[in-house]
Amino acid sequence: MPALEARNLTKHYGSRAAVQDVSFGVEAGQTLVLLGPSGCGKTTLLRMLNRLVEPDAGVVLVDGHDARSQPPELLRRGMGYVIQQVGLLPHYTVAENVAVVPQLLGHAPAAVAARTEELLRRLHLPPEQFAHQYPHQLSGGQQQRVGLARALAADPPIILLDEPFGALDPITRASIRREFRELPELRRKTMVLVTHDVAEAFELADQILLLDAGQVQQLGPPRELLLRPANNFVRRFFGADQLALQLRVLRLADVLDELPDANDFQTPSTTQSESNIIPSTASIHDTLEKFSHTPAPVSGEPTVWVQVSKSTLRPLTNATLMAAFGRALRRLKNV
Amino acid sequence: MAGGGKLRPCHVLRAAHFLYFTVNILTELFAFWQAQADKLGQQTLQHIGLTAASLLAGVVVGVPLGLLLTRRPRLAPWVLGGAGVLQTIPSIALLGFLIPVLGIGPGPAIVALFLYSLLPIVRNTLAGIQGVDGAVVDAARGLGLTDGQVLRRVELPLALPVLLAGIRTAAVINVGVATLAAYVAAGGLGEFIFGGIALNNPAMILAGAIPAAALALLFDGALAGLQHLRGRRLWAGRALLLALPLLAGLYLLPRAASKLLAGFSPEFVGRADGLPGLRQLYGLNPSSVVLAPALVYEAVRSGDVDLIDGYSTDGRIRAYDLRVLRDDQHAFPPYQAVPVVRRQALEAHPELAPALARLAGQLSDSVMTELNYRVDIRHETPRAVAHDFLRRRGLWRAPQPATGAVIRLGSKIFGEQYILAEMYAALIKGYTNLRVEAKTGLGGTSICADALRTGAIDLYPEYTGTGLLVVLQPPPAVLDSLGPDPVAVLAYVRREYRRRYNLEWLAPLGFNNTYALLMRRQQAEQLGIRTVSELSAHLR
């Protein structure tokens, strides 16, 4: 049973359909990214999940229960909510902002304080420095971290995020996104994230739901959308970033079979330094990065070693990797 | 520096004059405050009370109304438009509309002030809530705050500075408008101000205006202080809601009740020959309220007050069945009605004086009151009333063929004067062959007096007290020597008018249109009060 499910959600504003008959399910601990151009209805769709917008038709099921079976406030207290503009309460301190939901839920003050401190520390906002500051004293990135801490404070199983990194400059954005991805708190969460940034979607999604004009164009794992687009819109949407996305989506495991000869297997030994061994789950993109950091040997090209199994490594050069990548792409698209 | 920088003797003189004038007024002002310290305190408390009560009502109604508009924006243009229209009604007119419904006293004053405070409070509540960052509200709702919690914990605290600015505006407006409360017997610092205006006494105006201005600054400053409290903003709102009823309570404090409540016009309260004179001569000291001259008669008729000042020949005395208390110790100055005529006209037309003299002594106070009643209350024409009177007295004669010179008749701009002018016109036409040209409705005393002196008119009816105080303006020593004696006053104005202007005061008509104390006849009879002395004894 999906932790969060939407069935046939539809919303009209006047005669304009913002969302038309959209259905999806998100399994517990998975991340669904709602992707699409501006005005495609993705934010409306997200806001129907916590009933900030009531659908004209269709239902939202949380753990199999109709979301309308409880008052919207109670529903929302069980779902974290992060928005692009952050929306911290300007008259509350950082600590008070983080503590809003636990307090609404009636948690004990001591527990609330401990939880707040823990979250701030984990999000790199040392409480002794930040707890008593007001939002206007923080940078944009710091504010968004507080927003995230606020959404996580009551440890809700579901988190909804509406372009959470959209208002940040590219450098801050990349670093916060990395922190976000690596935050242990979020590993267990069921998340629905709205973005129009394709790279962000591919980085964070287990599933992507691509929307246009309120209608689902394709729903599936990122590589499926990329390699087997359901229609022209999907193809065009990823067209510009095709290669970059493919490099991110394909893993070494996908291309190993395409490597020319299989007789230079090696067992791990001390001849390879730790730094040039790479797991087979790494993306092609990350492997190429690795090449650029690996110094060339006295003769020949820089080589990295792929950990094929516990006991075997295979050597890779830039040239062999790119050749195998090309063959793998052709194979995957033709399946 | 050009030559303009030079100090000339005339500048010095002007500056010295200004300085003298200022020092003079300030001295008078402090003397006035000292003499009226208890009244000043009482009026200030009343003023604070009126402002706070109306402000409280404004907040209690205006803030929820503003909040309603944030939830129902479609109503906003209607409600704000309505409040805006209320704001444009001149305050004195608004009071006028409210008096028929609410009578006189604090009721209409507080309601009027409340209505004025609505617009800024409603508008700023709306603007304040609408000014709250939508993302903040959205995030708060998304976190699971209920609508009520969003309002209390997010919208209201964030809108509070703007909301308080609206209350501040309303408070300053109300402190100013509350001066008008003195017109409807609701007290406040307007009592001094309107008394000062009526008496043309700048020190007295300042005695009320300065504390009123200080109060406005005080309210403004206190609310500004609340507005700029950071952090726990809602405390500011709570403090305000707590403080306003306490301040409003001040209004109730200083009212001491006596057996009868008097309602006096501001001029009467301030004039030496008004209430202060009565106090001195009779020891009369009733608890009293001040209200607009136009309202005193209504106030006594409706029973809001029991005793008023008025004019002894006013038609409403008859219409409202009031009793004039006899001024048995002559506290009020004599205001005998007398025709004043140019000497040239009397000499050129010897037949004029006998014709005019036919009316001498014909009109008693009660007869004149009756005639005024027919014109002012029953709306008969002055001419019809005048002719009817002459017929009944056997003075009427049909007009003779008009062949002679023109006599120009003047009058001031109120009913009694019109009636007298019509009587003189009829007498001149009936008893001489002079022609008559009426120039009635000439405005106030000074206009009539000037017209007569320059020969623009030949005669008009005047009152001895007015001629003495407004036209001749003798030094205080002379006024003291004349006292309240009607004969002495008439003799003095007659002599001085002859000497200065070559004008003649003929024989008095008989009535004395002076200040009078009035009570409802029924109550006066019940209490057995006919004279001011009896009133004074009753109150003691």
Short mmCIF file of C-alpha atoms in Angstrom, two decimals, chain B residues 244-398:
data_model
loop_
_atom_site.label_atom_id
_atom_site.label_comp_id
_atom_site.label_asym_id
_atom_site.label_seq_id
_atom_site.Cartn_x
_atom_site.Cartn_y
_atom_site.Cartn_z
CA LEU B 244 -9.22 52.13 27.24
CA PRO B 245 -12.09 51.09 29.54
CA LEU B 246 -10.18 52.44 32.53
CA LEU B 247 -9.68 55.77 30.81
CA ALA B 248 -13.29 55.78 29.64
CA GLY B 249 -14.28 55.36 33.27
CA LEU B 250 -12.74 58.74 34.02
CA TYR B 251 -15.75 60.31 32.36
CA LEU B 252 -18.00 59.07 35.11
CA LEU B 253 -15.84 60.27 37.99
CA PRO B 254 -16.34 63.95 38.45
CA ARG B 255 -20.09 64.34 38.09
CA ALA B 256 -21.60 65.61 41.29
CA ALA B 257 -25.35 65.78 41.19
CA SER B 258 -27.49 68.53 42.68
CA LYS B 259 -31.28 68.81 42.83
CA LEU B 260 -31.54 70.56 39.49
CA LEU B 261 -29.26 70.24 36.48
CA ALA B 262 -28.61 73.39 34.51
CA GLY B 263 -27.66 73.59 30.84
CA PHE B 264 -25.96 76.82 29.87
CA SER B 265 -24.59 78.19 26.61
CA PRO B 266 -20.82 78.79 26.57
CA GLU B 267 -21.17 82.56 26.35
CA PHE B 268 -23.44 82.70 29.39
CA VAL B 269 -21.00 80.67 31.45
CA GLY B 270 -18.13 82.98 30.62
CA ARG B 271 -19.70 86.43 30.57
CA ALA B 272 -19.33 88.61 33.63
CA ASP B 273 -23.01 89.56 33.43
CA GLY B 274 -24.02 85.93 32.89
CA LEU B 275 -23.47 83.06 35.28
CA PRO B 276 -20.58 84.70 37.20
CA GLY B 277 -22.86 87.67 37.93
CA LEU B 278 -25.62 85.39 39.19
CA ARG B 279 -23.15 83.53 41.33
CA GLN B 280 -21.93 86.73 42.89
CA LEU B 281 -25.30 88.31 43.48
CA TYR B 282 -27.50 85.33 44.32
CA GLY B 283 -24.91 82.80 45.45
CA LEU B 284 -26.34 80.59 42.72
CA ASN B 285 -24.16 77.58 41.94
CA PRO B 286 -26.14 74.79 40.26
CA SER B 287 -24.36 71.77 38.81
CA SER B 288 -24.37 72.52 35.15
CA VAL B 289 -23.43 71.31 31.70
CA VAL B 290 -22.49 73.44 28.74
CA LEU B 291 -24.19 73.07 25.40
CA ALA B 292 -24.80 74.90 22.15
CA PRO B 293 -27.09 77.97 22.40
CA ALA B 294 -29.34 76.45 19.76
CA LEU B 295 -29.90 73.38 21.91
CA VAL B 296 -30.66 74.78 25.34
CA TYR B 297 -34.40 75.18 24.74
CA GLU B 298 -34.74 71.64 23.39
CA ALA B 299 -32.72 70.34 26.31
CA VAL B 300 -34.97 71.89 28.93
CA ARG B 301 -38.12 70.91 27.09
CA SER B 302 -37.09 67.26 26.84
CA GLY B 303 -36.07 67.21 30.51
CA ASP B 304 -32.37 66.59 29.85
CA VAL B 305 -31.76 69.69 31.98
CA ASP B 306 -34.04 71.64 34.32
CA LEU B 307 -32.67 75.14 34.07
CA ILE B 308 -31.33 77.08 31.11
CA ASP B 309 -30.25 80.53 30.08
CA GLY B 310 -32.21 82.18 27.30
CA TYR B 311 -33.54 85.49 26.11
CA SER B 312 -36.52 86.92 27.86
CA THR B 313 -38.64 87.44 24.72
CA ASP B 314 -37.78 84.24 22.87
CA GLY B 315 -40.80 82.68 21.17
CA ARG B 316 -39.86 79.24 22.42
CA ILE B 317 -40.61 80.34 25.99
CA ARG B 318 -44.22 80.28 24.99
CA ALA B 319 -43.95 77.32 22.63
CA TYR B 320 -42.27 75.03 25.16
CA ASP B 321 -44.28 76.32 28.13
CA LEU B 322 -41.28 77.67 30.03
CA ARG B 323 -41.24 80.11 32.90
CA VAL B 324 -38.92 83.10 33.02
CA LEU B 325 -37.52 83.43 36.53
CA ARG B 326 -37.73 87.05 37.60
CA ASP B 327 -34.34 88.68 38.09
CA ASP B 328 -35.42 90.21 41.38
CA GLN B 329 -31.97 91.52 42.29
CA HIS B 330 -31.12 92.83 38.80
CA ALA B 331 -28.13 90.71 37.96
CA PHE B 332 -28.78 90.81 34.23
CA PRO B 333 -28.00 94.00 32.36
CA PRO B 334 -30.87 95.99 30.90
CA TYR B 335 -31.47 95.37 27.21
CA GLN B 336 -34.48 97.63 26.60
CA ALA B 337 -35.61 97.84 23.00
CA VAL B 338 -35.58 101.44 21.73
CA PRO B 339 -35.79 102.93 18.23
CA VAL B 340 -32.55 104.75 17.35
CA VAL B 341 -32.99 107.51 14.75
CA ARG B 342 -30.79 109.96 12.88
CA ARG B 343 -31.23 113.55 14.22
CA GLN B 344 -31.29 114.90 10.66
CA ALA B 345 -34.30 112.71 9.84
CA LEU B 346 -36.18 113.83 12.98
CA GLU B 347 -35.48 117.50 12.27
CA ALA B 348 -36.28 117.31 8.54
CA HIS B 349 -39.55 115.45 9.18
CA PRO B 350 -41.13 116.61 12.44
CA GLU B 351 -44.11 114.26 11.83
CA LEU B 352 -41.81 111.23 12.16
CA ALA B 353 -41.17 111.30 15.91
CA PRO B 354 -44.89 111.28 16.95
CA ALA B 355 -45.60 108.40 14.57
CA LEU B 356 -42.78 106.35 16.05
CA ALA B 357 -43.74 107.32 19.58
CA ARG B 358 -47.11 105.56 19.22
CA LEU B 359 -45.39 102.25 19.85
CA ALA B 360 -43.59 103.44 22.99
CA GLY B 361 -44.42 101.29 26.03
CA GLN B 362 -46.80 99.12 24.03
CA LEU B 363 -44.76 95.93 24.12
CA SER B 364 -44.23 94.06 27.40
CA ASP B 365 -41.92 91.03 27.68
CA SER B 366 -44.81 88.60 27.43
CA VAL B 367 -46.42 90.43 24.50
CA MET B 368 -43.16 90.38 22.57
CA THR B 369 -42.65 86.71 23.45
CA GLU B 370 -46.11 85.99 22.03
CA LEU B 371 -45.33 87.84 18.78
CA ASN B 372 -41.97 86.10 18.44
CA TYR B 373 -43.70 82.79 19.02
CA ARG B 374 -46.07 83.45 16.12
CA VAL B 375 -43.22 84.29 13.77
CA ASP B 376 -40.48 81.89 14.89
CA ILE B 377 -42.55 78.86 15.84
CA ARG B 378 -45.83 79.23 13.97
CA HIS B 379 -44.10 80.68 10.92
CA GLU B 380 -46.54 83.51 10.34
CA THR B 381 -45.03 86.41 8.38
CA PRO B 382 -43.61 89.29 10.43
CA ARG B 383 -45.85 91.68 8.47
CA ALA B 384 -49.06 89.83 9.27
CA VAL B 385 -48.11 89.57 12.93
CA ALA B 386 -47.15 93.25 13.10
CA HIS B 387 -50.33 94.49 11.41
CA ASP B 388 -52.52 92.22 13.51
CA PHE B 389 -50.93 93.60 16.68
CA LEU B 390 -51.43 97.21 15.57
CA ARG B 391 -55.08 96.53 14.78
CA ARG B 392 -55.73 94.96 18.17
CA ARG B 393 -54.10 97.89 19.89
CA GLY B 394 -56.12 100.34 17.78
CA LEU B 395 -52.93 101.78 16.28
CA TRP B 396 -53.61 100.62 12.75
CA ARG B 397 -54.28 103.18 10.08
CA ALA B 398 -54.54 102.58 6.34
#
